[in-house]
Amino acid sequence: MHIDIKQPILQKNDQLAAELRQRFADNGVFVLDLLASPGSGKTSTILATIDALRDEFNIAVIEGDIASSVDAERIKAQGTPAVQINTGGACHLESAMIKRAVDVLDLERLDLIIIENVGNLVCPTDFDLGENAKVTILSVPEGDDKPLKYPGIFQCAQAVVLNKIDTMPVFNFDNEAFVESVRALNPTAPIFPLSATTGQWVPAWTDWLADQVRSVQKGI
């Protein structure tokens, strides 16, 4: 006999995610779920994104980590509300965790919520959080072969960010092969090469995101 314990867990998660999605829609809030491995530059990308969009949008961040609140403190230091979720060992965020975080935010005053998921290239792909878009971040030092090794996280992405492009001369990163691999898995997702720390090419990414937020606001 085979007992599938995953399916009931996902069903419960998806039901709550649907409720969260409606709640976000009712308030005209765009929710972004950022997926990436540890060290890819998720937090630096968030900081660069906030810096570019804060004059137009009210932004909050939900930080997911196994332990610590280091990243949330960095976000708060920039003057942006941040809620820390510590999973205590779980390799991904779930919709019940997001609901608890959202309950302490004033959705009526927000335009954009950025969720920094737990650093992992596998588990977070299965869990709907009520988000409008999942975006995958890969950094140049991780290598151009990651779409081949972890196809799911690129298939589910509405956009892909290639971070730390300023390090490309140092690493043997085949950009053409990377783009070809992503396109084979996900023909429609835009790919945004950038350097979050230097600001190089960041506007292309933030302009795209701003358009997504405005589209949701028009739907209210």
PDB file of C-alpha atoms in Angstrom:
ATOM      1  CA  MET A   1       0.000   0.000   0.000  1.00  0.00           C
ATOM      2  CA  HIS A   2       1.261   3.455  -0.908  1.00  0.00           C
ATOM      3  CA  ILE A   3       0.164   6.382   1.266  1.00  0.00           C
ATOM      4  CA  ASP A   4       0.716   9.818  -0.254  1.00  0.00           C
ATOM      5  CA  ILE A   5       1.135  12.213   2.665  1.00  0.00           C
ATOM      6  CA  LYS A   6       2.263  15.052   0.403  1.00  0.00           C
ATOM      7  CA  GLN A   7      -1.068  15.525  -1.367  1.00  0.00           C
ATOM      8  CA  PRO A   8      -3.170  16.394   1.743  1.00  0.00           C
ATOM      9  CA  ILE A   9      -0.467  18.830   2.875  1.00  0.00           C
ATOM     10  CA  LEU A  10      -0.472  20.571  -0.499  1.00  0.00           C
ATOM     11  CA  GLN A  11      -4.278  20.655  -0.651  1.00  0.00           C
ATOM     12  CA  LYS A  12      -4.487  22.397   2.711  1.00  0.00           C
ATOM     13  CA  ASN A  13      -1.707  24.779   1.714  1.00  0.00           C
ATOM     14  CA  ASP A  14      -3.352  25.603  -1.618  1.00  0.00           C
ATOM     15  CA  GLN A  15      -6.723  26.277  -0.017  1.00  0.00           C
ATOM     16  CA  LEU A  16      -5.216  28.839   2.345  1.00  0.00           C
ATOM     17  CA  ALA A  17      -3.115  30.276  -0.499  1.00  0.00           C
ATOM     18  CA  ALA A  18      -6.304  30.882  -2.497  1.00  0.00           C
ATOM     19  CA  GLU A  19      -7.779  32.767   0.459  1.00  0.00           C
ATOM     20  CA  LEU A  20      -4.617  34.855   0.740  1.00  0.00           C
ATOM     21  CA  ARG A  21      -4.652  35.565  -3.003  1.00  0.00           C
ATOM     22  CA  GLN A  22      -8.198  36.917  -2.773  1.00  0.00           C
ATOM     23  CA  ARG A  23      -7.254  39.001   0.246  1.00  0.00           C
ATOM     24  CA  PHE A  24      -4.311  40.511  -1.623  1.00  0.00           C
ATOM     25  CA  ALA A  25      -6.477  41.183  -4.683  1.00  0.00           C
ATOM     26  CA  ASP A  26      -9.151  42.904  -2.593  1.00  0.00           C
ATOM     27  CA  ASN A  27      -6.487  45.297  -1.317  1.00  0.00           C
ATOM     28  CA  GLY A  28      -4.682  45.765  -4.653  1.00  0.00           C
ATOM     29  CA  VAL A  29      -1.446  44.335  -3.294  1.00  0.00           C
ATOM     30  CA  PHE A  30       1.055  42.621  -5.601  1.00  0.00           C
ATOM     31  CA  VAL A  31       2.928  39.774  -3.908  1.00  0.00           C
ATOM     32  CA  LEU A  32       6.294  38.565  -5.172  1.00  0.00           C
ATOM     33  CA  ASP A  33       7.835  35.261  -4.053  1.00  0.00           C
ATOM     34  CA  LEU A  34      11.611  35.248  -4.553  1.00  0.00           C
ATOM     35  CA  LEU A  35      13.219  31.819  -4.898  1.00  0.00           C
ATOM     36  CA  ALA A  36      16.969  31.229  -4.852  1.00  0.00           C
ATOM     37  CA  SER A  37      19.794  29.370  -3.169  1.00  0.00           C
ATOM     38  CA  PRO A  38      21.729  30.774  -0.182  1.00  0.00           C
ATOM     39  CA  GLY A  39      24.242  33.408  -1.240  1.00  0.00           C
ATOM     40  CA  SER A  40      22.612  34.217  -4.564  1.00  0.00           C
ATOM     41  CA  GLY A  41      21.921  37.785  -3.488  1.00  0.00           C
ATOM     42  CA  LYS A  42      18.206  37.673  -2.648  1.00  0.00           C
ATOM     43  CA  THR A  43      18.455  40.287   0.075  1.00  0.00           C
ATOM     44  CA  SER A  44      20.715  42.598  -1.938  1.00  0.00           C
ATOM     45  CA  THR A  45      18.273  42.319  -4.838  1.00  0.00           C
ATOM     46  CA  ILE A  46      15.401  43.192  -2.514  1.00  0.00           C
ATOM     47  CA  LEU A  47      17.292  46.203  -1.176  1.00  0.00           C
ATOM     48  CA  ALA A  48      18.044  47.418  -4.713  1.00  0.00           C
ATOM     49  CA  THR A  49      14.403  46.884  -5.680  1.00  0.00           C
ATOM     50  CA  ILE A  50      13.124  48.835  -2.698  1.00  0.00           C
ATOM     51  CA  ASP A  51      15.536  51.672  -3.440  1.00  0.00           C
ATOM     52  CA  ALA A  52      14.260  51.898  -7.011  1.00  0.00           C
ATOM     53  CA  LEU A  53      10.526  51.647  -6.281  1.00  0.00           C
ATOM     54  CA  ARG A  54       9.980  53.177  -2.855  1.00  0.00           C
ATOM     55  CA  ASP A  55       9.023  56.609  -4.235  1.00  0.00           C
ATOM     56  CA  GLU A  56       6.080  55.098  -6.127  1.00  0.00           C
ATOM     57  CA  PHE A  57       5.002  52.136  -4.009  1.00  0.00           C
ATOM     58  CA  ASN A  58       4.557  51.283  -0.349  1.00  0.00           C
ATOM     59  CA  ILE A  59       6.555  48.083   0.158  1.00  0.00           C
ATOM     60  CA  ALA A  60       6.849  45.472   2.894  1.00  0.00           C
ATOM     61  CA  VAL A  61       9.046  42.381   3.076  1.00  0.00           C
ATOM     62  CA  ILE A  62       8.433  38.944   4.562  1.00  0.00           C
ATOM     63  CA  GLU A  63      11.745  37.261   5.341  1.00  0.00           C
ATOM     64  CA  GLY A  64      11.926  33.475   5.444  1.00  0.00           C
ATOM     65  CA  ASP A  65      14.929  31.829   7.089  1.00  0.00           C
ATOM     66  CA  ILE A  66      15.610  28.648   8.985  1.00  0.00           C
ATOM     67  CA  ALA A  67      17.056  30.784  11.793  1.00  0.00           C
ATOM     68  CA  SER A  68      18.164  34.353  12.636  1.00  0.00           C
ATOM     69  CA  SER A  69      16.744  37.743  11.667  1.00  0.00           C
ATOM     70  CA  VAL A  70      19.834  39.200   9.991  1.00  0.00           C
ATOM     71  CA  ASP A  71      18.189  39.880   6.633  1.00  0.00           C
ATOM     72  CA  ALA A  72      15.031  41.354   8.169  1.00  0.00           C
ATOM     73  CA  GLU A  73      17.155  43.767  10.181  1.00  0.00           C
ATOM     74  CA  ARG A  74      18.914  44.900   6.987  1.00  0.00           C
ATOM     75  CA  ILE A  75      15.527  45.596   5.396  1.00  0.00           C
ATOM     76  CA  LYS A  76      14.251  47.481   8.433  1.00  0.00           C
ATOM     77  CA  ALA A  77      17.425  49.576   8.501  1.00  0.00           C
ATOM     78  CA  GLN A  78      16.428  50.874   5.071  1.00  0.00           C
ATOM     79  CA  GLY A  79      13.117  52.076   6.522  1.00  0.00           C
ATOM     80  CA  THR A  80      10.948  49.288   5.102  1.00  0.00           C
ATOM     81  CA  PRO A  81       8.594  47.155   7.231  1.00  0.00           C
ATOM     82  CA  ALA A  82       9.818  43.565   7.489  1.00  0.00           C
ATOM     83  CA  VAL A  83       8.329  40.500   9.167  1.00  0.00           C
ATOM     84  CA  GLN A  84      10.669  37.638  10.040  1.00  0.00           C
ATOM     85  CA  ILE A  85       9.597  34.011   9.693  1.00  0.00           C
ATOM     86  CA  ASN A  86      11.931  31.384  11.145  1.00  0.00           C
ATOM     87  CA  THR A  87      10.979  27.915   9.950  1.00  0.00           C
ATOM     88  CA  GLY A  88      13.059  26.077  12.544  1.00  0.00           C
ATOM     89  CA  GLY A  89      14.461  23.694   9.960  1.00  0.00           C
ATOM     90  CA  ALA A  90      11.798  23.593   7.240  1.00  0.00           C
ATOM     91  CA  CYS A  91      13.270  24.185   3.792  1.00  0.00           C
ATOM     92  CA  HIS A  92      10.431  26.342   2.464  1.00  0.00           C
ATOM     93  CA  LEU A  93       7.663  28.738   3.442  1.00  0.00           C
ATOM     94  CA  GLU A  94       4.016  27.658   3.512  1.00  0.00           C
ATOM     95  CA  SER A  95       0.815  29.660   3.184  1.00  0.00           C
ATOM     96  CA  ALA A  96       0.001  29.302   6.905  1.00  0.00           C
ATOM     97  CA  MET A  97       3.305  31.019   7.717  1.00  0.00           C
ATOM     98  CA  ILE A  98       2.540  33.796   5.247  1.00  0.00           C
ATOM     99  CA  LYS A  99      -0.914  34.322   6.765  1.00  0.00           C
ATOM    100  CA  ARG A 100       0.579  34.870  10.210  1.00  0.00           C
ATOM    101  CA  ALA A 101       3.046  37.385   8.767  1.00  0.00           C
ATOM    102  CA  VAL A 102       0.381  39.180   6.734  1.00  0.00           C
ATOM    103  CA  ASP A 103      -1.851  39.505   9.784  1.00  0.00           C
ATOM    104  CA  VAL A 104       0.618  41.973  11.309  1.00  0.00           C
ATOM    105  CA  LEU A 105       0.835  44.089   8.123  1.00  0.00           C
ATOM    106  CA  ASP A 106      -1.589  46.844   7.116  1.00  0.00           C
ATOM    107  CA  LEU A 107      -2.569  45.670   3.639  1.00  0.00           C
ATOM    108  CA  GLU A 108      -4.631  48.782   2.972  1.00  0.00           C
ATOM    109  CA  ARG A 109      -1.431  50.835   3.049  1.00  0.00           C
ATOM    110  CA  LEU A 110       0.680  48.500   0.898  1.00  0.00           C
ATOM    111  CA  ASP A 111       1.218  48.129  -2.837  1.00  0.00           C
ATOM    112  CA  LEU A 112       3.923  45.455  -2.931  1.00  0.00           C
ATOM    113  CA  ILE A 113       4.931  42.614  -0.622  1.00  0.00           C
ATOM    114  CA  ILE A 114       8.212  40.859  -1.370  1.00  0.00           C
ATOM    115  CA  ILE A 115       8.610  37.395   0.127  1.00  0.00           C
ATOM    116  CA  GLU A 116      12.176  36.193   0.486  1.00  0.00           C
ATOM    117  CA  ASN A 117      11.711  32.438   0.579  1.00  0.00           C
ATOM    118  CA  VAL A 118      14.095  30.079   2.345  1.00  0.00           C
ATOM    119  CA  GLY A 119      17.318  29.581   0.372  1.00  0.00           C
ATOM    120  CA  ASN A 120      16.580  26.395  -1.552  1.00  0.00           C
ATOM    121  CA  LEU A 121      16.335  25.431  -5.238  1.00  0.00           C
ATOM    122  CA  VAL A 122      13.888  22.542  -4.762  1.00  0.00           C
ATOM    123  CA  CYS A 123      11.250  22.634  -2.006  1.00  0.00           C
ATOM    124  CA  PRO A 124       9.721  26.134  -2.440  1.00  0.00           C
ATOM    125  CA  THR A 125       8.518  25.367  -5.973  1.00  0.00           C
ATOM    126  CA  ASP A 126       5.700  23.115  -4.700  1.00  0.00           C
ATOM    127  CA  PHE A 127       4.113  25.586  -2.293  1.00  0.00           C
ATOM    128  CA  ASP A 128       1.660  28.255  -3.415  1.00  0.00           C
ATOM    129  CA  LEU A 129       1.812  31.265  -1.088  1.00  0.00           C
ATOM    130  CA  GLY A 130      -0.957  33.282  -2.708  1.00  0.00           C
ATOM    131  CA  GLU A 131       1.641  35.233  -4.673  1.00  0.00           C
ATOM    132  CA  ASN A 132       1.125  36.969  -8.005  1.00  0.00           C
ATOM    133  CA  ALA A 133       4.497  35.829  -9.291  1.00  0.00           C
ATOM    134  CA  LYS A 134       7.398  33.595  -8.415  1.00  0.00           C
ATOM    135  CA  VAL A 135      10.784  34.934  -9.522  1.00  0.00           C
ATOM    136  CA  THR A 136      13.942  32.847  -9.517  1.00  0.00           C
ATOM    137  CA  ILE A 137      17.315  34.433  -8.777  1.00  0.00           C
ATOM    138  CA  LEU A 138      20.539  32.749  -9.847  1.00  0.00           C
ATOM    139  CA  SER A 139      23.969  34.265  -9.304  1.00  0.00           C
ATOM    140  CA  VAL A 140      26.852  33.926 -11.749  1.00  0.00           C
ATOM    141  CA  PRO A 141      29.147  32.133  -9.240  1.00  0.00           C
ATOM    142  CA  GLU A 142      26.594  29.299  -8.943  1.00  0.00           C
ATOM    143  CA  GLY A 143      27.207  28.242 -12.532  1.00  0.00           C
ATOM    144  CA  ASP A 144      25.295  28.196 -15.810  1.00  0.00           C
ATOM    145  CA  ASP A 145      24.224  24.546 -15.379  1.00  0.00           C
ATOM    146  CA  LYS A 146      21.654  25.137 -12.620  1.00  0.00           C
ATOM    147  CA  PRO A 147      18.613  25.131 -14.955  1.00  0.00           C
ATOM    148  CA  LEU A 148      19.659  21.641 -16.033  1.00  0.00           C
ATOM    149  CA  LYS A 149      20.071  20.428 -12.450  1.00  0.00           C
ATOM    150  CA  TYR A 150      17.054  22.193 -10.926  1.00  0.00           C
ATOM    151  CA  PRO A 151      14.525  22.591 -13.757  1.00  0.00           C
ATOM    152  CA  GLY A 152      11.444  23.014 -11.563  1.00  0.00           C
ATOM    153  CA  ILE A 153      12.453  26.332 -10.061  1.00  0.00           C
ATOM    154  CA  PHE A 154      12.986  27.813 -13.520  1.00  0.00           C
ATOM    155  CA  GLN A 155       9.815  26.301 -14.979  1.00  0.00           C
ATOM    156  CA  CYS A 156       7.605  27.897 -12.319  1.00  0.00           C
ATOM    157  CA  ALA A 157       9.165  31.368 -12.570  1.00  0.00           C
ATOM    158  CA  GLN A 158       7.376  34.345 -14.094  1.00  0.00           C
ATOM    159  CA  ALA A 159      10.812  35.975 -14.430  1.00  0.00           C
ATOM    160  CA  VAL A 160      14.449  35.027 -13.880  1.00  0.00           C
ATOM    161  CA  VAL A 161      17.089  37.318 -12.400  1.00  0.00           C
ATOM    162  CA  LEU A 162      20.755  36.578 -13.122  1.00  0.00           C
ATOM    163  CA  ASN A 163      22.571  38.368 -10.319  1.00  0.00           C
ATOM    164  CA  LYS A 164      26.236  39.288  -9.820  1.00  0.00           C
ATOM    165  CA  ILE A 165      26.931  39.793 -13.524  1.00  0.00           C
ATOM    166  CA  ASP A 166      29.853  42.002 -12.518  1.00  0.00           C
ATOM    167  CA  THR A 167      31.638  38.760 -11.515  1.00  0.00           C
ATOM    168  CA  MET A 168      31.207  37.127 -14.922  1.00  0.00           C
ATOM    169  CA  PRO A 169      34.819  37.799 -16.011  1.00  0.00           C
ATOM    170  CA  VAL A 170      36.021  35.855 -12.951  1.00  0.00           C
ATOM    171  CA  PHE A 171      33.871  32.751 -13.416  1.00  0.00           C
ATOM    172  CA  ASN A 172      33.556  30.329 -16.292  1.00  0.00           C
ATOM    173  CA  PHE A 173      29.887  31.176 -16.830  1.00  0.00           C
ATOM    174  CA  ASP A 174      28.458  30.428 -20.273  1.00  0.00           C
ATOM    175  CA  ASN A 175      25.668  32.986 -20.568  1.00  0.00           C
ATOM    176  CA  GLU A 176      24.492  31.696 -23.932  1.00  0.00           C
ATOM    177  CA  ALA A 177      24.135  28.173 -22.553  1.00  0.00           C
ATOM    178  CA  PHE A 178      22.304  29.504 -19.496  1.00  0.00           C
ATOM    179  CA  VAL A 179      19.772  31.453 -21.560  1.00  0.00           C
ATOM    180  CA  GLU A 180      19.264  28.483 -23.885  1.00  0.00           C
ATOM    181  CA  SER A 181      18.597  26.174 -20.916  1.00  0.00           C
ATOM    182  CA  VAL A 182      16.123  28.580 -19.338  1.00  0.00           C
ATOM    183  CA  ARG A 183      14.327  29.120 -22.653  1.00  0.00           C
ATOM    184  CA  ALA A 184      13.954  25.362 -23.138  1.00  0.00           C
ATOM    185  CA  LEU A 185      12.231  25.132 -19.743  1.00  0.00           C
ATOM    186  CA  ASN A 186      10.361  28.424 -19.761  1.00  0.00           C
ATOM    187  CA  PRO A 187      10.018  30.170 -23.143  1.00  0.00           C
ATOM    188  CA  THR A 188       8.082  33.195 -21.875  1.00  0.00           C
ATOM    189  CA  ALA A 189       9.798  34.322 -18.652  1.00  0.00           C
ATOM    190  CA  PRO A 190      11.967  37.413 -19.129  1.00  0.00           C
ATOM    191  CA  ILE A 191      15.591  37.104 -18.001  1.00  0.00           C
ATOM    192  CA  PHE A 192      17.124  40.090 -16.198  1.00  0.00           C
ATOM    193  CA  PRO A 193      20.925  40.106 -15.847  1.00  0.00           C
ATOM    194  CA  LEU A 194      21.979  42.587 -13.177  1.00  0.00           C
ATOM    195  CA  SER A 195      24.295  43.389 -10.326  1.00  0.00           C
ATOM    196  CA  ALA A 196      22.265  44.246  -7.250  1.00  0.00           C
ATOM    197  CA  THR A 197      25.256  45.642  -5.370  1.00  0.00           C
ATOM    198  CA  THR A 198      26.568  47.917  -8.148  1.00  0.00           C
ATOM    199  CA  GLY A 199      23.177  48.781  -9.645  1.00  0.00           C
ATOM    200  CA  GLN A 200      24.156  47.665 -13.145  1.00  0.00           C
ATOM    201  CA  TRP A 201      21.050  46.845 -15.232  1.00  0.00           C
ATOM    202  CA  VAL A 202      18.775  46.949 -12.173  1.00  0.00           C
ATOM    203  CA  PRO A 203      16.277  49.357 -13.836  1.00  0.00           C
ATOM    204  CA  ALA A 204      15.221  46.769 -16.434  1.00  0.00           C
ATOM    205  CA  TRP A 205      14.183  44.442 -13.616  1.00  0.00           C
ATOM    206  CA  THR A 206      12.464  47.080 -11.489  1.00  0.00           C
ATOM    207  CA  ASP A 207      10.632  48.579 -14.494  1.00  0.00           C
ATOM    208  CA  TRP A 208       9.175  45.140 -15.234  1.00  0.00           C
ATOM    209  CA  LEU A 209       8.137  44.664 -11.614  1.00  0.00           C
ATOM    210  CA  ALA A 210       6.593  48.137 -11.445  1.00  0.00           C
ATOM    211  CA  ASP A 211       4.457  47.301 -14.477  1.00  0.00           C
ATOM    212  CA  GLN A 212       3.210  44.153 -12.725  1.00  0.00           C
ATOM    213  CA  VAL A 213       2.279  46.117  -9.595  1.00  0.00           C
ATOM    214  CA  ARG A 214       0.442  48.791 -11.618  1.00  0.00           C
ATOM    215  CA  SER A 215      -1.523  46.119 -13.478  1.00  0.00           C
ATOM    216  CA  VAL A 216      -2.787  44.688 -10.203  1.00  0.00           C
ATOM    217  CA  GLN A 217      -3.703  48.135  -8.909  1.00  0.00           C
ATOM    218  CA  LYS A 218      -5.758  48.839 -12.027  1.00  0.00           C
ATOM    219  CA  GLY A 219      -7.729  45.665 -11.364  1.00  0.00           C
ATOM    220  CA  ILE A 220      -9.119  46.867  -8.035  1.00  0.00           C
TER     221      ILE A 220
END
